[in-house]
Amino acid sequence: MKPVWQIVGERPWLGWLLFLGTVAAVFAVGVLSASLIERKREGRLAFQQSVEIGDLESDSSVWGRNYPREFETWQKTLDGSFESKHMGSRAIDVLALDPRWVVLWAGYAFSRDYNQARGHMHAVEDVRKTLRTGVPQPGTCWSCKSSDVPRVMNEMGVANFYKAKWEELGPKIKNPIGCLDCHDPKTQDLRISRPALVEAFQERGEDIGKARHQEMRSLVCAQCHVEYYFKGEGKYLTFPWKKGFAAEDMEAYYDEVGHTDFVHALSKAPMLKPQHPDWELFQTGIHAQRGLACADCHMPYEVEGGMKFSSHHVVSPLANIGQTCAVCHRESEDTLRQNVYERQDKLREMLSRAQDALVAAHIEAKAAWDAGATEAEMTPALTAIRHAQWRADFVAASGGAAFHAPVESARLVTSSLDKAAEARLLLARILAAHHVTQPVPLPDLSTKEKAQTFIGFDFAAERAKKEEWTKTVLESWGK
Amino acid sequence: MKPVWQIVGERPWLGWLLFLGTVAAVFAVGVLSASLIERKREGRLAFQQSVEIGDLESDSSVWGRNYPREFETWQKTLDGSFESKHMGSRAIDVLALDPRWVVLWAGYAFSRDYNQARGHMHAVEDVRKTLRTGVPQPGTCWSCKSSDVPRVMNEMGVANFYKAKWEELGPKIKNPIGCLDCHDPKTQDLRISRPALVEAFQERGEDIGKARHQEMRSLVCAQCHVEYYFKGEGKYLTFPWKKGFAAEDMEAYYDEVGHTDFVHALSKAPMLKPQHPDWELFQTGIHAQRGLACADCHMPYEVEGGMKFSSHHVVSPLANIGQTCAVCHRESEDTLRQNVYERQDKLREMLSRAQDALVAAHIEAKAAWDAGATEAEMTPALTAIRHAQWRADFVAASGGAAFHAPVESARLVTSSLDKAAEARLLLARILAAHHVTQPVPLPDLSTKEKAQTFIGFDFAAERAKKEEWTKTVLESWGK
């Protein structure tokens, strides 16, 4: 057999044939690829055009006809199997898990009933069920629960929405948190649908319209997963960010405007109740510092039928370590999970110390009042209690605090403990001045029932009232 | 011009020539490479064989003839320019930087004089200079200061070394920490030269001889950079690791064996003084959990003249971010430095709260004694002070705690604050029982001088005594 170069050398036309043949084949592959990409794009466009989505379409299933993958993963937020497996029940009763909270929130609705939040699709169902509603509440409480909110706000005006009665708006609100809350129906761009976040940026002299796409992938979450309060008579939803995003900045803001969420039933301290400063605390941690957005870990990319999309099953990243942590970290799933658990365990221990000190402080303050202490004597101790509980609860209420920002969380809990200790020391001196020199006995807080009995809340009676309300009021709202 | 294949096709011998020529050229490159590699190896071997190093050779410059790169970088530990630039002085006076430590260590040598450790080459010089020596001290204090220690221990026996007087051993100890402390003179393998670490492993039922190479790259440091105490009359150097490596484990060990480092001059509390539990605390942090050893960041690899070697200029990794952090992390040097500083700042804030509480607790305890409190009344408060200070000081004394293990450090500081607060509350009740209901006034601790005056330590007089000692005793030791 002759070598190749000799065969080609003898027939120059064969060299040209090989060359031109290769050019033709590469061209054909290019055309084919472009056609496949185009077809994929057309497939997506075809979906996008199959249904016209209205400007205020609150029914996510309508959007779902164009975006089946996003819709189907969103529907998985009904599924609590991850939470159930890892946290022990579908709806975790925070008060049963740690009855000290009953005492810490005595005099406020959170001491009645407080379950860990479930998936987005449960939002309306859960807010209807809780014992925190049914008692008089403003319309503001609906703000974060439903994709019907933009429509109802549009109908009645934002300020009127907030100051309406919660029960009055009930029949209009049926759809849980869904597509319209974060997306533009025409372009599917991320979009802020709630005025409070836009107004909070304005108040800080910033324009949220200039946010980058990656920032928007957190800011749509920050419409709800933030600290807020109901301002003034109109119960106007307001984020206390004027002085900054740190717990101390918001504390200073509340002190300055003189806001108090509730007066504590035992200590009479003017208390603040943090909501869920998830976004704010996340910003102080290493993952945000490295440029990650909420969606990077809570809505990871998936691939299905050749299409890449962001999962709308918003859940703990630990439910999908392979799609979340493992994108950057090379350790085993088990190692990464243990790293998270270790931070949680250590922070829980720290928080527990602050909680113990705070429970004692409230009870000792009550003893001081009972012993005849005056308001002038009590004020410094009550202010210390206010600040101490704000800081510990800020961390406890912030979802994922121990992972999002373990060092900042630890710093806040330590400052809480310090202020709670200061309060107890002041109270010990007040008590001594009123001839109480023995330690004030602490109650048995081993169960939620015992804790609620201690603060004088009749859970069974309130549950019965709520059932009556469910039958009379709630059923009149329709499905 | 004809195409190449045609020229070759017409002269088949040319094809063979090209083919064989290529084979020959590749062979020649291979031979040359092997020769270069071999020469490099020979160069290293030549160094290794140029001087025979004795079994107990404590003079690092002898080793340096065979290992010039390691020796020259080790000599850089004399250079304090990084520390000077980043921490403000060549020898940081911890007591001047934070005079609260003077009160916290009242009754113990650390309240006299305490400078931040400098590089390894300063070890002998600095231990001679400090006001903590010259007062009677056991030989044990030399254990970690010099590569002469293995030789002197070999001459006189380990137990005799420890129980000798510090001054008696002084003339025999001249070389600072050097090669012999961590290396086998024959093989250069990492080797444990000090008995205390080997014995601590034995006490735990473990064999340090089975440690992997990567573990040894931390364990040679753990000969000294650990918590230890001087056990019993013989002042036998002992690591308190029998129950574990956590601060609480060592605390439980000390409680069980009834060890006390000093009785506090103000509070009379039976105190523990942590030394420098660097290795123990590092193990609890993410970098150790990811498999890093001390040497990975403190002795990074360098390349010089084509030779790769581990720098023996042991220093903060921040002095060489490019060779340390940047090996794994892709962020800018400035970002990485700020990440470290942020952890340090936050931990410093937490620690400061614990220090304040502890200073007050000691002073309030003194006031309680002065008011006539009994030992039975005081014991629970003094135990709380003992445990509180142990935990805060454990973190403060551990080099790099805020970076090595920020969450574990925070956990310990929070538990310290909790126990200090408990002590203060107990003391407030004791004081009230003895008719002291007003807050105990706290002194001005704004400078080291004021703090030392407050605890009754005459720095100037002690400095003069030390100078006298330097002239009489130290000069008799020779250079």
Tab-separated table of N, CA, C and O in Angstrom, chain A residues 249-310:
chain	number	residue	atom	x	y	z
A	249	ASP	N	-29.111	50.198	63.383
A	249	ASP	CA	-29.630	51.329	62.601
A	249	ASP	C	-31.160	51.371	62.685
A	249	ASP	O	-31.749	52.434	62.854
A	250	MET	N	-31.766	50.204	62.546
A	250	MET	CA	-33.242	50.165	62.589
A	250	MET	C	-33.742	50.450	64.002
A	250	MET	O	-34.752	51.123	64.191
A	251	GLU	N	-33.017	49.939	64.984
A	251	GLU	CA	-33.359	50.212	66.390
A	251	GLU	C	-33.336	51.722	66.633
A	251	GLU	O	-34.259	52.280	67.250
A	252	ALA	N	-32.293	52.392	66.133
A	252	ALA	CA	-32.179	53.850	66.313
A	252	ALA	C	-33.326	54.566	65.593
A	252	ALA	O	-33.871	55.552	66.101
A	253	TYR	N	-33.696	54.035	64.431
A	253	TYR	CA	-34.836	54.614	63.690
A	253	TYR	C	-36.122	54.497	64.518
A	253	TYR	O	-36.853	55.470	64.709
A	254	TYR	N	-36.385	53.311	65.029
A	254	TYR	CA	-37.606	53.100	65.809
A	254	TYR	C	-37.601	53.959	67.071
A	254	TYR	O	-38.635	54.499	67.468
A	255	ASP	N	-36.439	54.052	67.705
A	255	ASP	CA	-36.347	54.903	68.896
A	255	ASP	C	-36.667	56.340	68.524
A	255	ASP	O	-37.388	57.042	69.249
A	256	GLU	N	-36.116	56.780	67.401
A	256	GLU	CA	-36.297	58.178	66.999
A	256	GLU	C	-37.763	58.490	66.676
A	256	GLU	O	-38.273	59.527	67.089
A	257	VAL	N	-38.410	57.579	65.942
A	257	VAL	CA	-39.819	57.845	65.599
A	257	VAL	C	-40.758	57.420	66.725
A	257	VAL	O	-41.968	57.637	66.639
A	258	GLY	N	-40.205	56.837	67.762
A	258	GLY	CA	-41.026	56.467	68.919
A	258	GLY	C	-41.967	55.306	68.654
A	258	GLY	O	-43.052	55.236	69.230
A	259	HIS	N	-41.541	54.394	67.781
A	259	HIS	CA	-42.423	53.269	67.470
A	259	HIS	C	-42.288	52.144	68.495
A	259	HIS	O	-41.193	51.809	68.937
A	260	THR	N	-43.425	51.577	68.856
A	260	THR	CA	-43.468	50.423	69.741
A	260	THR	C	-44.459	49.431	69.161
A	260	THR	O	-45.584	49.813	68.816
A	261	ASP	N	-44.055	48.175	69.008
A	261	ASP	CA	-44.975	47.175	68.474
A	261	ASP	C	-45.978	46.708	69.523
A	261	ASP	O	-47.129	46.465	69.219
A	262	PHE	N	-45.488	46.560	70.749
A	262	PHE	CA	-46.405	46.163	71.834
A	262	PHE	C	-45.777	46.471	73.184
A	262	PHE	O	-44.559	46.593	73.308
A	263	VAL	N	-46.647	46.640	74.164
A	263	VAL	CA	-46.160	46.793	75.537
A	263	VAL	C	-46.190	45.415	76.165
A	263	VAL	O	-47.199	44.701	76.105
A	264	HIS	N	-45.053	45.014	76.714
A	264	HIS	CA	-44.961	43.651	77.206
A	264	HIS	C	-45.890	43.419	78.394
A	264	HIS	O	-45.941	44.237	79.313
A	265	ALA	N	-46.615	42.298	78.341
A	265	ALA	CA	-47.640	42.023	79.350
A	265	ALA	C	-47.064	41.875	80.758
A	265	ALA	O	-47.735	42.198	81.736
A	266	LEU	N	-45.840	41.413	80.876
A	266	LEU	CA	-45.259	41.233	82.206
A	266	LEU	C	-44.419	42.443	82.611
A	266	LEU	O	-44.663	43.062	83.632
A	267	SER	N	-43.425	42.756	81.797
A	267	SER	CA	-42.453	43.788	82.195
A	267	SER	C	-42.945	45.204	81.937
A	267	SER	O	-42.377	46.153	82.462
A	268	LYS	N	-43.968	45.332	81.076
A	268	LYS	CA	-44.447	46.653	80.601
A	268	LYS	C	-43.396	47.381	79.750
A	268	LYS	O	-43.514	48.585	79.513
A	269	ALA	N	-42.385	46.657	79.297
A	269	ALA	CA	-41.383	47.284	78.422
A	269	ALA	C	-42.004	47.588	77.061
A	269	ALA	O	-42.834	46.815	76.570
A	270	PRO	N	-41.613	48.719	76.452
A	270	PRO	CA	-42.118	49.087	75.118
A	270	PRO	C	-41.344	48.318	74.052
A	270	PRO	O	-40.234	48.692	73.706
A	271	MET	N	-41.938	47.254	73.555
A	271	MET	CA	-41.185	46.285	72.757
A	271	MET	C	-41.238	46.542	71.252
A	271	MET	O	-42.174	47.140	70.735
A	272	LEU	N	-40.211	46.031	70.595
A	272	LEU	CA	-40.177	45.953	69.136
A	272	LEU	C	-40.219	44.476	68.741
A	272	LEU	O	-39.580	43.652	69.385
A	273	LYS	N	-41.004	44.172	67.701
A	273	LYS	CA	-41.003	42.799	67.177
A	273	LYS	C	-40.455	42.805	65.761
A	273	LYS	O	-41.107	43.295	64.844
A	274	PRO	N	-39.238	42.275	65.580
A	274	PRO	CA	-38.738	42.166	64.203
A	274	PRO	C	-39.615	41.186	63.430
A	274	PRO	O	-40.137	40.227	64.002
A	275	GLN	N	-39.755	41.447	62.125
A	275	GLN	CA	-40.535	40.511	61.309
A	275	GLN	C	-39.605	39.425	60.775
A	275	GLN	O	-39.388	38.428	61.440
A	276	HIS	N	-39.027	39.645	59.623
A	276	HIS	CA	-38.105	38.634	59.085
A	276	HIS	C	-37.066	39.348	58.234
A	276	HIS	O	-37.179	39.381	57.011
A	277	PRO	N	-36.063	39.932	58.906
A	277	PRO	CA	-35.035	40.699	58.188
A	277	PRO	C	-34.052	39.764	57.471
A	277	PRO	O	-32.851	39.793	57.733
A	278	ASP	N	-34.595	38.954	56.561
A	278	ASP	CA	-33.766	37.954	55.870
A	278	ASP	C	-32.796	38.645	54.913
A	278	ASP	O	-31.598	38.383	54.912
A	279	TRP	N	-33.345	39.529	54.082
A	279	TRP	CA	-32.526	40.199	53.066
A	279	TRP	C	-31.440	41.044	53.717
A	279	TRP	O	-30.279	41.005	53.297
A	280	GLU	N	-31.789	41.783	54.751
A	280	GLU	CA	-30.831	42.688	55.383
A	280	GLU	C	-29.657	41.924	55.989
A	280	GLU	O	-28.491	42.304	55.835
A	281	LEU	N	-29.977	40.852	56.729
A	281	LEU	CA	-28.916	40.110	57.397
A	281	LEU	C	-28.071	39.344	56.376
A	281	LEU	O	-26.845	39.244	56.516
A	282	PHE	N	-28.730	38.823	55.337
A	282	PHE	CA	-27.997	38.111	54.275
A	282	PHE	C	-26.904	38.992	53.662
A	282	PHE	O	-25.803	38.520	53.370
A	283	GLN	N	-27.209	40.289	53.515
A	283	GLN	CA	-26.238	41.208	52.897
A	283	GLN	C	-24.921	41.263	53.663
A	283	GLN	O	-23.887	41.634	53.108
A	284	THR	N	-24.954	40.958	54.965
A	284	THR	CA	-23.745	41.100	55.778
A	284	THR	C	-22.887	39.837	55.761
A	284	THR	O	-21.827	39.818	56.393
A	285	GLY	N	-23.340	38.795	55.081
A	285	GLY	CA	-22.611	37.525	55.116
A	285	GLY	C	-21.724	37.329	53.898
A	285	GLY	O	-21.789	38.084	52.920
A	286	ILE	N	-20.924	36.299	53.947
A	286	ILE	CA	-19.907	36.090	52.912
A	286	ILE	C	-20.530	35.744	51.565
A	286	ILE	O	-19.985	36.112	50.515
A	287	HIS	N	-21.673	35.061	51.544
A	287	HIS	CA	-22.249	34.690	50.243
A	287	HIS	C	-22.745	35.918	49.484
A	287	HIS	O	-22.556	36.013	48.271
A	288	ALA	N	-23.352	36.861	50.190
A	288	ALA	CA	-23.753	38.104	49.525
A	288	ALA	C	-22.512	38.902	49.133
A	288	ALA	O	-22.447	39.489	48.048
A	289	GLN	N	-21.509	38.896	50.009
A	289	GLN	CA	-20.275	39.631	49.700
A	289	GLN	C	-19.583	39.080	48.456
A	289	GLN	O	-18.865	39.804	47.766
A	290	ARG	N	-19.814	37.809	48.167
A	290	ARG	CA	-19.238	37.204	46.965
A	290	ARG	C	-20.167	37.347	45.755
A	290	ARG	O	-19.942	36.732	44.719
A	291	GLY	N	-21.255	38.122	45.923
A	291	GLY	CA	-22.084	38.446	44.764
A	291	GLY	C	-23.279	37.532	44.533
A	291	GLY	O	-23.935	37.633	43.494
A	292	LEU	N	-23.584	36.662	45.494
A	292	LEU	CA	-24.728	35.779	45.284
A	292	LEU	C	-26.049	36.480	45.574
A	292	LEU	O	-26.131	37.373	46.422
A	293	ALA	N	-27.080	36.061	44.869
A	293	ALA	CA	-28.433	36.542	45.096
A	293	ALA	C	-29.248	35.430	45.738
A	293	ALA	O	-28.860	34.259	45.697
A	294	CYS	N	-30.386	35.789	46.314
A	294	CYS	CA	-31.273	34.791	46.934
A	294	CYS	C	-31.533	33.640	45.970
A	294	CYS	O	-31.472	32.463	46.339
A	295	ALA	N	-31.844	34.019	44.702
A	295	ALA	CA	-32.259	33.008	43.724
A	295	ALA	C	-31.144	32.014	43.411
A	295	ALA	O	-31.425	30.872	43.037
A	296	ASP	N	-29.897	32.411	43.566
A	296	ASP	CA	-28.794	31.496	43.249
A	296	ASP	C	-28.886	30.205	44.053
A	296	ASP	O	-28.540	29.140	43.551
A	297	CYS	N	-29.301	30.309	45.307
A	297	CYS	CA	-29.333	29.122	46.164
A	297	CYS	C	-30.759	28.631	46.431
A	297	CYS	O	-30.961	27.443	46.683
A	298	HIS	N	-31.730	29.551	46.424
A	298	HIS	CA	-33.104	29.143	46.752
A	298	HIS	C	-33.921	28.812	45.505
A	298	HIS	O	-35.002	28.243	45.619
A	299	MET	N	-33.443	29.200	44.331
A	299	MET	CA	-34.148	28.913	43.068
A	299	MET	C	-33.117	28.472	42.033
A	299	MET	O	-32.950	29.107	40.990
A	300	PRO	N	-32.402	27.374	42.316
A	300	PRO	CA	-31.273	27.000	41.443
A	300	PRO	C	-31.733	26.628	40.036
A	300	PRO	O	-32.884	26.252	39.822
A	301	TYR	N	-30.808	26.716	39.098
A	301	TYR	CA	-31.100	26.328	37.725
A	301	TYR	C	-31.271	24.825	37.616
A	301	TYR	O	-30.558	24.053	38.238
A	302	GLU	N	-32.246	24.445	36.796
A	302	GLU	CA	-32.446	23.034	36.466
A	302	GLU	C	-32.489	22.916	34.947
A	302	GLU	O	-32.679	23.912	34.249
A	303	VAL	N	-32.311	21.709	34.448
A	303	VAL	CA	-32.430	21.479	33.010
A	303	VAL	C	-33.465	20.380	32.793
A	303	VAL	O	-33.432	19.353	33.473
A	304	GLU	N	-34.392	20.640	31.878
A	304	GLU	CA	-35.440	19.650	31.590
A	304	GLU	C	-35.729	19.710	30.101
A	304	GLU	O	-35.991	20.807	29.565
A	305	GLY	N	-35.653	18.594	29.418
A	305	GLY	CA	-35.913	18.565	27.982
A	305	GLY	C	-35.042	19.548	27.217
A	305	GLY	O	-35.492	20.203	26.287
A	306	GLY	N	-33.789	19.696	27.677
A	306	GLY	CA	-32.878	20.591	26.978
A	306	GLY	C	-33.076	22.057	27.307
A	306	GLY	O	-32.361	22.909	26.783
A	307	MET	N	-34.061	22.371	28.151
A	307	MET	CA	-34.306	23.773	28.510
A	307	MET	C	-33.751	24.036	29.905
A	307	MET	O	-34.046	23.290	30.840
A	308	LYS	N	-33.003	25.106	30.051
A	308	LYS	CA	-32.477	25.510	31.346
A	308	LYS	C	-33.438	26.530	31.946
A	308	LYS	O	-33.845	27.477	31.257
A	309	PHE	N	-33.797	26.353	33.211
A	309	PHE	CA	-34.711	27.316	33.844
A	309	PHE	C	-34.432	27.355	35.346
A	309	PHE	O	-33.815	26.448	35.901
A	310	SER	N	-34.903	28.423	35.973
A	310	SER	CA	-34.718	28.601	37.410
A	310	SER	C	-35.883	27.925	38.136
A	310	SER	O	-37.048	28.223	37.868
